[in-house]
């Protein structure tokens, strides 16, 4: 049984979807969870569902907001043991129709944010000579996908970032790993037409979409002592859609 009692875990994108389930899972394992996203109302509702949890509203693509938000977390909690970089967006279109702002926004929210949040936790983690950084990338960052060049580039970038940071701070006993989910049942995928959903499910060895729980279980493992000798890895949670 994984026990994270006494650990402070920050989860970005915890207002809904995968991030909400990750926060719940870490809380159930005993961690003191801090919920981060822009929508404060949803964060407070999720925190209340957990019993009690700190919520911090910030736009993770803003260096200033991240710096201020993490300062507040460290002031309140004293340290941060686990950082889950999960916040992400899509702005899909074929390259010929992709506007510059759609490229910029996706790179900023999905990739640039990880530089800001990770930088904010390094000092406390280095001081305590322990830390776990878990970055949510996507199978699309490994496979590519028509209509998602901006998203795929941001998610592939996360993998390079993860491996570089893992090398940079491994000697301080801080691990940095990525999780690449496949098609996960969330509001995002529920909007796809039934025929598309069926086609997608057929490309998955296990023959079905994953759940937010499937991703959260992988996060829980990487956050735990069981994964102490794993760093710089990309763990696919795709049901065999990509091998
Ligand atoms: P979702 O339901 O759309 O949730 C995205 C989360 O990110 C929300 O909590 C949102 O909160 C937050 N967020 C977005 N922009 C933000 C910003 N600028 N600052 C702070 N928070 C922001 O998406 P999901 O399906 O759970 O996806 C979660 C992660 O998994 C993403 O990184 C996604 O790329 C990845 N992923 C998902 C799938 C899938 O099939 N669903 C597959 C592979 C990878 P606010 O709007 O309140 O800010």
PDB file of C-alpha atoms and ligand atoms in Angstrom:
ATOM      1  CA  UNK A   1       0.000   0.000   0.000  1.00  0.00           C
ATOM      2  CA  UNK A   2       1.423   3.396  -0.975  1.00  0.00           C
ATOM      3  CA  UNK A   3       1.576   5.847   1.907  1.00  0.00           C
ATOM      4  CA  UNK A   4       2.283   9.520   1.205  1.00  0.00           C
ATOM      5  CA  UNK A   5       1.482  10.797   4.686  1.00  0.00           C
ATOM      6  CA  UNK A   6       3.563  13.883   5.491  1.00  0.00           C
ATOM      7  CA  UNK A   7       4.220  14.690   1.832  1.00  0.00           C
ATOM      8  CA  UNK A   8       3.032  17.929   0.218  1.00  0.00           C
ATOM      9  CA  UNK A   9       1.841  17.411  -3.369  1.00  0.00           C
ATOM     10  CA  UNK A  10       0.994  20.193  -5.829  1.00  0.00           C
ATOM     11  CA  UNK A  11      -1.200  19.230  -8.784  1.00  0.00           C
ATOM     12  CA  UNK A  12      -1.743  21.681 -11.652  1.00  0.00           C
ATOM     13  CA  UNK A  13      -4.902  21.453 -13.734  1.00  0.00           C
ATOM     14  CA  UNK A  14      -6.733  20.052 -10.708  1.00  0.00           C
ATOM     15  CA  UNK A  15     -10.067  21.743 -11.439  1.00  0.00           C
ATOM     16  CA  UNK A  16     -11.361  18.872 -13.612  1.00  0.00           C
ATOM     17  CA  UNK A  17     -10.509  15.786 -15.674  1.00  0.00           C
ATOM     18  CA  UNK A  18      -7.285  13.872 -15.082  1.00  0.00           C
ATOM     19  CA  UNK A  19      -5.835  16.432 -12.622  1.00  0.00           C
ATOM     20  CA  UNK A  20      -8.884  16.246 -10.381  1.00  0.00           C
ATOM     21  CA  UNK A  21      -8.539  12.448 -10.123  1.00  0.00           C
ATOM     22  CA  UNK A  22      -4.757  12.691  -9.532  1.00  0.00           C
ATOM     23  CA  UNK A  23      -5.383  15.092  -6.635  1.00  0.00           C
ATOM     24  CA  UNK A  24      -7.989  12.740  -5.160  1.00  0.00           C
ATOM     25  CA  UNK A  25      -5.718   9.716  -5.501  1.00  0.00           C
ATOM     26  CA  UNK A  26      -2.734  11.453  -3.828  1.00  0.00           C
ATOM     27  CA  UNK A  27      -5.033  12.728  -1.066  1.00  0.00           C
ATOM     28  CA  UNK A  28      -6.367   9.191  -0.489  1.00  0.00           C
ATOM     29  CA  UNK A  29      -2.752   8.002  -0.135  1.00  0.00           C
ATOM     30  CA  UNK A  30      -2.303  10.515   2.681  1.00  0.00           C
ATOM     31  CA  UNK A  31      -0.591  13.425   0.892  1.00  0.00           C
ATOM     32  CA  UNK A  32      -1.356  17.029   1.764  1.00  0.00           C
ATOM     33  CA  UNK A  33      -2.585  18.118  -1.678  1.00  0.00           C
ATOM     34  CA  UNK A  34      -2.544  21.646  -3.121  1.00  0.00           C
ATOM     35  CA  UNK A  35      -4.928  22.170  -6.041  1.00  0.00           C
ATOM     36  CA  UNK A  36      -3.876  24.570  -8.808  1.00  0.00           C
ATOM     37  CA  UNK A  37      -5.766  25.862 -11.881  1.00  0.00           C
ATOM     38  CA  UNK A  38      -7.436  29.106 -12.994  1.00  0.00           C
ATOM     39  CA  UNK A  39     -11.038  28.344 -12.025  1.00  0.00           C
ATOM     40  CA  UNK A  40     -11.073  29.024  -8.283  1.00  0.00           C
ATOM     41  CA  UNK A  41     -14.715  28.033  -7.851  1.00  0.00           C
ATOM     42  CA  UNK A  42     -14.127  24.521  -9.229  1.00  0.00           C
ATOM     43  CA  UNK A  43     -10.922  24.169  -7.196  1.00  0.00           C
ATOM     44  CA  UNK A  44     -12.763  25.077  -4.001  1.00  0.00           C
ATOM     45  CA  UNK A  45     -15.515  22.587  -4.780  1.00  0.00           C
ATOM     46  CA  UNK A  46     -12.929  19.826  -5.356  1.00  0.00           C
ATOM     47  CA  UNK A  47     -11.079  20.794  -2.173  1.00  0.00           C
ATOM     48  CA  UNK A  48     -14.340  20.593  -0.200  1.00  0.00           C
ATOM     49  CA  UNK A  49     -15.009  17.130  -1.691  1.00  0.00           C
ATOM     50  CA  UNK A  50     -11.609  16.029  -0.357  1.00  0.00           C
ATOM     51  CA  UNK A  51     -12.397  17.404   3.086  1.00  0.00           C
ATOM     52  CA  UNK A  52      -9.851  20.194   3.119  1.00  0.00           C
ATOM     53  CA  UNK A  53      -7.081  21.184   0.735  1.00  0.00           C
ATOM     54  CA  UNK A  54      -5.263  24.375  -0.139  1.00  0.00           C
ATOM     55  CA  UNK A  55      -6.273  25.871  -3.470  1.00  0.00           C
ATOM     56  CA  UNK A  56      -4.223  28.365  -5.454  1.00  0.00           C
ATOM     57  CA  UNK A  57      -5.626  29.962  -8.558  1.00  0.00           C
ATOM     58  CA  UNK A  58      -3.028  30.820 -11.197  1.00  0.00           C
ATOM     59  CA  UNK A  59      -2.409  30.830 -14.906  1.00  0.00           C
ATOM     60  CA  UNK A  60       0.538  28.434 -15.215  1.00  0.00           C
ATOM     61  CA  UNK A  61       1.694  30.127 -18.422  1.00  0.00           C
ATOM     62  CA  UNK A  62       2.409  33.350 -16.505  1.00  0.00           C
ATOM     63  CA  UNK A  63       5.863  33.406 -14.895  1.00  0.00           C
ATOM     64  CA  UNK A  64       4.750  36.070 -12.404  1.00  0.00           C
ATOM     65  CA  UNK A  65       1.593  34.230 -11.335  1.00  0.00           C
ATOM     66  CA  UNK A  66       3.482  30.941 -10.917  1.00  0.00           C
ATOM     67  CA  UNK A  67       6.227  32.597  -8.887  1.00  0.00           C
ATOM     68  CA  UNK A  68       3.717  34.312  -6.587  1.00  0.00           C
ATOM     69  CA  UNK A  69       1.512  31.219  -6.284  1.00  0.00           C
ATOM     70  CA  UNK A  70       4.337  28.835  -5.394  1.00  0.00           C
ATOM     71  CA  UNK A  71       5.770  31.358  -2.929  1.00  0.00           C
ATOM     72  CA  UNK A  72       2.390  31.299  -1.199  1.00  0.00           C
ATOM     73  CA  UNK A  73       2.366  27.472  -1.160  1.00  0.00           C
ATOM     74  CA  UNK A  74       5.893  27.224   0.276  1.00  0.00           C
ATOM     75  CA  UNK A  75       5.099  29.900   2.884  1.00  0.00           C
ATOM     76  CA  UNK A  76       1.993  27.965   3.971  1.00  0.00           C
ATOM     77  CA  UNK A  77       3.315  24.385   3.716  1.00  0.00           C
ATOM     78  CA  UNK A  78       7.036  24.816   4.354  1.00  0.00           C
ATOM     79  CA  UNK A  79       8.048  22.560   1.478  1.00  0.00           C
ATOM     80  CA  UNK A  80       6.859  20.723  -1.636  1.00  0.00           C
ATOM     81  CA  UNK A  81       7.655  17.020  -2.071  1.00  0.00           C
ATOM     82  CA  UNK A  82       5.673  16.164  -5.197  1.00  0.00           C
ATOM     83  CA  UNK A  83       4.876  18.331  -8.222  1.00  0.00           C
ATOM     84  CA  UNK A  84       2.476  17.030 -10.863  1.00  0.00           C
ATOM     85  CA  UNK A  85       2.523  19.207 -13.981  1.00  0.00           C
ATOM     86  CA  UNK A  86      -0.798  18.251 -15.526  1.00  0.00           C
ATOM     87  CA  UNK A  87      -2.411  21.501 -16.794  1.00  0.00           C
ATOM     88  CA  UNK A  88      -2.819  21.420 -20.554  1.00  0.00           C
ATOM     89  CA  UNK A  89      -4.914  22.642 -23.464  1.00  0.00           C
ATOM     90  CA  UNK A  90      -5.550  21.864 -27.118  1.00  0.00           C
ATOM     91  CA  UNK A  91      -6.164  24.322 -29.977  1.00  0.00           C
ATOM     92  CA  UNK A  92      -6.431  21.864 -32.867  1.00  0.00           C
ATOM     93  CA  UNK A  93      -6.236  22.746 -36.528  1.00  0.00           C
ATOM     94  CA  UNK A  94      -4.371  21.780 -39.657  1.00  0.00           C
ATOM     95  CA  UNK A  95      -1.088  23.685 -39.868  1.00  0.00           C
ATOM     96  CA  UNK A  96      -2.287  25.779 -42.814  1.00  0.00           C
ATOM     97  CA  UNK A  97      -5.150  27.091 -40.673  1.00  0.00           C
ATOM     98  CA  UNK A  98      -3.301  27.320 -37.390  1.00  0.00           C
ATOM     99  CA  UNK A  99      -3.081  30.881 -36.115  1.00  0.00           C
ATOM    100  CA  UNK A 100       0.051  32.145 -34.379  1.00  0.00           C
ATOM    101  CA  UNK A 101      -1.878  32.654 -31.124  1.00  0.00           C
ATOM    102  CA  UNK A 102      -3.007  29.008 -31.165  1.00  0.00           C
ATOM    103  CA  UNK A 103       0.596  27.872 -31.523  1.00  0.00           C
ATOM    104  CA  UNK A 104       1.860  30.247 -28.850  1.00  0.00           C
ATOM    105  CA  UNK A 105      -0.889  29.526 -26.324  1.00  0.00           C
ATOM    106  CA  UNK A 106      -0.494  25.752 -26.521  1.00  0.00           C
ATOM    107  CA  UNK A 107       3.299  25.957 -26.180  1.00  0.00           C
ATOM    108  CA  UNK A 108       2.991  28.410 -23.285  1.00  0.00           C
ATOM    109  CA  UNK A 109       0.379  26.509 -21.265  1.00  0.00           C
ATOM    110  CA  UNK A 110       1.615  22.970 -21.961  1.00  0.00           C
ATOM    111  CA  UNK A 111       5.387  23.403 -22.093  1.00  0.00           C
ATOM    112  CA  UNK A 112       6.669  26.791 -20.927  1.00  0.00           C
ATOM    113  CA  UNK A 113       4.622  26.458 -17.723  1.00  0.00           C
ATOM    114  CA  UNK A 114       6.730  23.453 -16.701  1.00  0.00           C
ATOM    115  CA  UNK A 115       9.874  25.590 -16.659  1.00  0.00           C
ATOM    116  CA  UNK A 116       8.173  28.038 -14.274  1.00  0.00           C
ATOM    117  CA  UNK A 117       6.579  25.505 -11.906  1.00  0.00           C
ATOM    118  CA  UNK A 118       9.596  23.169 -11.802  1.00  0.00           C
ATOM    119  CA  UNK A 119      11.962  26.092 -11.170  1.00  0.00           C
ATOM    120  CA  UNK A 120       9.739  27.131  -8.257  1.00  0.00           C
ATOM    121  CA  UNK A 121      10.038  23.760  -6.479  1.00  0.00           C
ATOM    122  CA  UNK A 122      13.734  23.086  -7.081  1.00  0.00           C
ATOM    123  CA  UNK A 123      15.131  25.026  -4.121  1.00  0.00           C
ATOM    124  CA  UNK A 124      12.916  23.396  -1.453  1.00  0.00           C
ATOM    125  CA  UNK A 125      13.387  19.965  -3.037  1.00  0.00           C
ATOM    126  CA  UNK A 126      17.168  20.366  -3.240  1.00  0.00           C
ATOM    127  CA  UNK A 127      17.267  21.521   0.370  1.00  0.00           C
ATOM    128  CA  UNK A 128      15.430  18.439   1.591  1.00  0.00           C
ATOM    129  CA  UNK A 129      17.327  16.229  -0.884  1.00  0.00           C
ATOM    130  CA  UNK A 130      14.123  14.589  -1.995  1.00  0.00           C
ATOM    131  CA  UNK A 131      11.530  15.314  -4.624  1.00  0.00           C
ATOM    132  CA  UNK A 132       9.271  13.950  -7.321  1.00  0.00           C
ATOM    133  CA  UNK A 133       8.367  15.861 -10.471  1.00  0.00           C
ATOM    134  CA  UNK A 134       5.825  14.164 -12.727  1.00  0.00           C
ATOM    135  CA  UNK A 135       4.976  15.728 -16.076  1.00  0.00           C
ATOM    136  CA  UNK A 136       1.869  14.762 -18.032  1.00  0.00           C
ATOM    137  CA  UNK A 137       2.752  14.546 -21.698  1.00  0.00           C
ATOM    138  CA  UNK A 138       0.680  12.604 -24.265  1.00  0.00           C
ATOM    139  CA  UNK A 139       0.915   9.704 -26.662  1.00  0.00           C
ATOM    140  CA  UNK A 140       0.490  12.401 -29.325  1.00  0.00           C
ATOM    141  CA  UNK A 141       3.929  13.765 -28.378  1.00  0.00           C
ATOM    142  CA  UNK A 142       5.353  10.364 -29.334  1.00  0.00           C
ATOM    143  CA  UNK A 143       3.182   9.514 -32.371  1.00  0.00           C
ATOM    144  CA  UNK A 144       2.170  12.893 -33.769  1.00  0.00           C
ATOM    145  CA  UNK A 145      -1.372  13.494 -34.990  1.00  0.00           C
ATOM    146  CA  UNK A 146      -2.859  15.283 -37.945  1.00  0.00           C
ATOM    147  CA  UNK A 147      -4.396  18.568 -36.803  1.00  0.00           C
ATOM    148  CA  UNK A 148      -2.377  18.649 -33.599  1.00  0.00           C
ATOM    149  CA  UNK A 149       1.090  19.864 -34.636  1.00  0.00           C
ATOM    150  CA  UNK A 150       1.100  22.544 -31.924  1.00  0.00           C
ATOM    151  CA  UNK A 151      -0.082  20.113 -29.231  1.00  0.00           C
ATOM    152  CA  UNK A 152       2.288  17.330 -30.381  1.00  0.00           C
ATOM    153  CA  UNK A 153       5.252  19.745 -30.397  1.00  0.00           C
ATOM    154  CA  UNK A 154       4.422  20.916 -26.869  1.00  0.00           C
ATOM    155  CA  UNK A 155       4.074  17.347 -25.616  1.00  0.00           C
ATOM    156  CA  UNK A 156       7.279  16.164 -27.346  1.00  0.00           C
ATOM    157  CA  UNK A 157       9.012  19.179 -25.792  1.00  0.00           C
ATOM    158  CA  UNK A 158       7.910  17.998 -22.363  1.00  0.00           C
ATOM    159  CA  UNK A 159       9.789  14.735 -22.919  1.00  0.00           C
ATOM    160  CA  UNK A 160      13.059  16.546 -23.727  1.00  0.00           C
ATOM    161  CA  UNK A 161      12.517  18.819 -20.738  1.00  0.00           C
ATOM    162  CA  UNK A 162      11.848  15.851 -18.445  1.00  0.00           C
ATOM    163  CA  UNK A 163      14.988  13.979 -19.473  1.00  0.00           C
ATOM    164  CA  UNK A 164      17.222  17.064 -19.215  1.00  0.00           C
ATOM    165  CA  UNK A 165      15.942  18.044 -15.777  1.00  0.00           C
ATOM    166  CA  UNK A 166      16.266  14.424 -14.604  1.00  0.00           C
ATOM    167  CA  UNK A 167      19.982  14.565 -15.475  1.00  0.00           C
ATOM    168  CA  UNK A 168      20.380  18.014 -13.944  1.00  0.00           C
ATOM    169  CA  UNK A 169      18.990  17.200 -10.498  1.00  0.00           C
ATOM    170  CA  UNK A 170      19.333  13.436 -10.135  1.00  0.00           C
ATOM    171  CA  UNK A 171      22.310  13.807  -7.775  1.00  0.00           C
ATOM    172  CA  UNK A 172      19.989  15.652  -5.357  1.00  0.00           C
ATOM    173  CA  UNK A 173      17.689  12.633  -5.141  1.00  0.00           C
ATOM    174  CA  UNK A 174      14.957  14.343  -7.162  1.00  0.00           C
ATOM    175  CA  UNK A 175      13.336  12.210  -9.850  1.00  0.00           C
ATOM    176  CA  UNK A 176      11.678  13.663 -12.944  1.00  0.00           C
ATOM    177  CA  UNK A 177       9.426  11.470 -15.065  1.00  0.00           C
ATOM    178  CA  UNK A 178       6.712  11.855 -17.666  1.00  0.00           C
ATOM    179  CA  UNK A 179       3.459  10.001 -18.166  1.00  0.00           C
ATOM    180  CA  UNK A 180       2.040   9.700 -21.664  1.00  0.00           C
ATOM    181  CA  UNK A 181      -1.684   8.943 -21.522  1.00  0.00           C
ATOM    182  CA  UNK A 182      -3.450   7.616 -24.598  1.00  0.00           C
ATOM    183  CA  UNK A 183      -7.178   8.248 -25.071  1.00  0.00           C
ATOM    184  CA  UNK A 184      -8.632   8.893 -21.656  1.00  0.00           C
ATOM    185  CA  UNK A 185     -12.358   9.281 -20.995  1.00  0.00           C
ATOM    186  CA  UNK A 186     -12.747  12.959 -20.082  1.00  0.00           C
ATOM    187  CA  UNK A 187     -15.012  15.807 -21.211  1.00  0.00           C
ATOM    188  CA  UNK A 188     -12.552  16.348 -24.062  1.00  0.00           C
ATOM    189  CA  UNK A 189     -12.855  12.854 -25.557  1.00  0.00           C
ATOM    190  CA  UNK A 190     -16.609  12.553 -24.774  1.00  0.00           C
ATOM    191  CA  UNK A 191     -17.227  15.258 -27.363  1.00  0.00           C
ATOM    192  CA  UNK A 192     -15.849  13.097 -30.206  1.00  0.00           C
ATOM    193  CA  UNK A 193     -18.462  11.530 -32.526  1.00  0.00           C
ATOM    194  CA  UNK A 194     -19.345   7.899 -31.701  1.00  0.00           C
ATOM    195  CA  UNK A 195     -17.866   6.586 -34.970  1.00  0.00           C
ATOM    196  CA  UNK A 196     -14.536   8.295 -34.215  1.00  0.00           C
ATOM    197  CA  UNK A 197     -14.580   6.915 -30.674  1.00  0.00           C
ATOM    198  CA  UNK A 198     -15.203   3.394 -32.039  1.00  0.00           C
ATOM    199  CA  UNK A 199     -12.366   3.718 -34.559  1.00  0.00           C
ATOM    200  CA  UNK A 200     -10.005   4.925 -31.847  1.00  0.00           C
ATOM    201  CA  UNK A 201     -10.926   2.114 -29.477  1.00  0.00           C
ATOM    202  CA  UNK A 202     -10.083  -0.384 -32.247  1.00  0.00           C
ATOM    203  CA  UNK A 203      -6.493   0.940 -32.370  1.00  0.00           C
ATOM    204  CA  UNK A 204      -6.052   0.189 -28.659  1.00  0.00           C
ATOM    205  CA  UNK A 205      -4.785  -3.324 -27.739  1.00  0.00           C
ATOM    206  CA  UNK A 206      -7.045  -3.425 -24.678  1.00  0.00           C
ATOM    207  CA  UNK A 207      -9.973  -2.322 -26.875  1.00  0.00           C
ATOM    208  CA  UNK A 208     -11.191   0.527 -24.677  1.00  0.00           C
ATOM    209  CA  UNK A 209     -10.417   4.068 -23.607  1.00  0.00           C
ATOM    210  CA  UNK A 210      -8.530   4.605 -20.362  1.00  0.00           C
ATOM    211  CA  UNK A 211      -9.981   6.270 -17.292  1.00  0.00           C
ATOM    212  CA  UNK A 212      -8.616   9.191 -15.296  1.00  0.00           C
ATOM    213  CA  UNK A 213      -7.975   6.597 -12.546  1.00  0.00           C
ATOM    214  CA  UNK A 214      -5.601   4.707 -14.860  1.00  0.00           C
ATOM    215  CA  UNK A 215      -3.449   7.828 -15.225  1.00  0.00           C
ATOM    216  CA  UNK A 216      -3.706   8.736 -11.528  1.00  0.00           C
ATOM    217  CA  UNK A 217      -2.512   5.234 -10.548  1.00  0.00           C
ATOM    218  CA  UNK A 218       0.658   5.740 -12.612  1.00  0.00           C
ATOM    219  CA  UNK A 219       1.203   9.121 -10.944  1.00  0.00           C
ATOM    220  CA  UNK A 220       0.751   7.538  -7.522  1.00  0.00           C
ATOM    221  CA  UNK A 221       3.399   4.922  -8.307  1.00  0.00           C
ATOM    222  CA  UNK A 222       5.934   7.470  -9.613  1.00  0.00           C
ATOM    223  CA  UNK A 223       5.285   9.712  -6.595  1.00  0.00           C
ATOM    224  CA  UNK A 224       5.974   6.868  -4.181  1.00  0.00           C
ATOM    225  CA  UNK A 225       9.133   5.339  -2.717  1.00  0.00           C
ATOM    226  CA  UNK A 226       8.539   2.319  -4.970  1.00  0.00           C
ATOM    227  CA  UNK A 227       9.749   4.427  -7.913  1.00  0.00           C
ATOM    228  CA  UNK A 228      12.864   5.778  -6.185  1.00  0.00           C
ATOM    229  CA  UNK A 229      15.274   4.428  -8.844  1.00  0.00           C
ATOM    230  CA  UNK A 230      13.218   5.540 -11.873  1.00  0.00           C
ATOM    231  CA  UNK A 231      14.026   8.876 -13.473  1.00  0.00           C
ATOM    232  CA  UNK A 232      13.981  10.426 -16.951  1.00  0.00           C
ATOM    233  CA  UNK A 233      11.383   7.888 -18.066  1.00  0.00           C
ATOM    234  CA  UNK A 234       8.231   8.225 -20.126  1.00  0.00           C
ATOM    235  CA  UNK A 235       5.556   5.846 -18.886  1.00  0.00           C
ATOM    236  CA  UNK A 236       2.893   5.108 -21.483  1.00  0.00           C
ATOM    237  CA  UNK A 237      -0.629   4.679 -20.136  1.00  0.00           C
ATOM    238  CA  UNK A 238      -2.265   3.911 -23.449  1.00  0.00           C
ATOM    239  CA  UNK A 239      -3.771   0.420 -23.116  1.00  0.00           C
ATOM    240  CA  UNK A 240      -1.334  -0.681 -25.812  1.00  0.00           C
ATOM    241  CA  UNK A 241      -2.324   1.973 -28.331  1.00  0.00           C
ATOM    242  CA  UNK A 242       1.369   2.832 -28.601  1.00  0.00           C
ATOM    243  CA  UNK A 243       4.242   0.472 -27.782  1.00  0.00           C
TER     244      UNK A 243
HETATM  245  P1  LIG B   1      -9.150  19.024 -19.131  1.00  0.00           P
HETATM  246  O1  LIG B   1     -10.280  18.255 -18.581  1.00  0.00           O
HETATM  247  O2  LIG B   1      -9.380  20.007 -20.220  1.00  0.00           O
HETATM  248  O3  LIG B   1      -8.413  19.768 -17.899  1.00  0.00           O
HETATM  249  C1  LIG B   1      -7.325  20.625 -18.127  1.00  0.00           C
HETATM  250  C2  LIG B   1      -6.911  21.228 -16.805  1.00  0.00           C
HETATM  251  O4  LIG B   1      -5.851  22.171 -17.041  1.00  0.00           O
HETATM  252  C3  LIG B   1      -8.031  22.002 -16.124  1.00  0.00           C
HETATM  253  O5  LIG B   1      -7.979  21.780 -14.730  1.00  0.00           O
HETATM  254  C4  LIG B   1      -7.698  23.455 -16.437  1.00  0.00           C
HETATM  255  O6  LIG B   1      -8.189  24.295 -15.406  1.00  0.00           O
HETATM  256  C5  LIG B   1      -6.180  23.420 -16.433  1.00  0.00           C
HETATM  257  N1  LIG B   1      -5.605  24.530 -17.188  1.00  0.00           N
HETATM  258  C6  LIG B   1      -5.765  24.805 -18.510  1.00  0.00           C
HETATM  259  N2  LIG B   1      -5.120  25.938 -18.822  1.00  0.00           N
HETATM  260  C7  LIG B   1      -4.531  26.392 -17.681  1.00  0.00           C
HETATM  261  C8  LIG B   1      -3.731  27.512 -17.362  1.00  0.00           C
HETATM  262  N3  LIG B   1      -3.386  28.417 -18.289  1.00  0.00           N
HETATM  263  N4  LIG B   1      -3.320  27.678 -16.087  1.00  0.00           N
HETATM  264  C9  LIG B   1      -3.664  26.789 -15.129  1.00  0.00           C
HETATM  265  N5  LIG B   1      -4.409  25.686 -15.364  1.00  0.00           N
HETATM  266  C10 LIG B   1      -4.844  25.500 -16.644  1.00  0.00           C
HETATM  267  O7  LIG B   1      -8.005  18.055 -19.684  1.00  0.00           O
HETATM  268  P2  LIG B   1      -7.619  16.548 -19.290  1.00  0.00           P
HETATM  269  O8  LIG B   1      -8.169  15.674 -20.331  1.00  0.00           O
HETATM  270  O9  LIG B   1      -7.898  16.284 -17.877  1.00  0.00           O
HETATM  271  O10 LIG B   1      -6.029  16.627 -19.527  1.00  0.00           O
HETATM  272  C11 LIG B   1      -5.101  16.800 -18.471  1.00  0.00           C
HETATM  273  C12 LIG B   1      -3.698  16.633 -19.047  1.00  0.00           C
HETATM  274  O11 LIG B   1      -3.587  15.341 -19.635  1.00  0.00           O
HETATM  275  C13 LIG B   1      -3.360  17.630 -20.140  1.00  0.00           C
HETATM  276  O12 LIG B   1      -2.008  18.011 -20.038  1.00  0.00           O
HETATM  277  C14 LIG B   1      -3.597  16.838 -21.413  1.00  0.00           C
HETATM  278  O13 LIG B   1      -2.838  17.326 -22.487  1.00  0.00           O
HETATM  279  C15 LIG B   1      -3.147  15.459 -20.983  1.00  0.00           C
HETATM  280  N6  LIG B   1      -3.696  14.366 -21.770  1.00  0.00           N
HETATM  281  C16 LIG B   1      -5.045  14.126 -21.827  1.00  0.00           C
HETATM  282  C17 LIG B   1      -5.525  13.057 -22.586  1.00  0.00           C
HETATM  283  C18 LIG B   1      -7.002  12.724 -22.702  1.00  0.00           C
HETATM  284  O14 LIG B   1      -7.351  11.804 -23.435  1.00  0.00           O
HETATM  285  N7  LIG B   1      -7.887  13.406 -21.986  1.00  0.00           N
HETATM  286  C19 LIG B   1      -4.625  12.258 -23.288  1.00  0.00           C
HETATM  287  C20 LIG B   1      -3.261  12.526 -23.203  1.00  0.00           C
HETATM  288  C21 LIG B   1      -2.816  13.573 -22.432  1.00  0.00           C
HETATM  289  P3  LIG B   1      -8.743  25.789 -15.596  1.00  0.00           P
HETATM  290  O15 LIG B   1      -9.467  25.828 -16.900  1.00  0.00           O
HETATM  291  O16 LIG B   1      -9.587  25.982 -14.384  1.00  0.00           O
HETATM  292  O17 LIG B   1      -7.519  26.648 -15.564  1.00  0.00           O
END
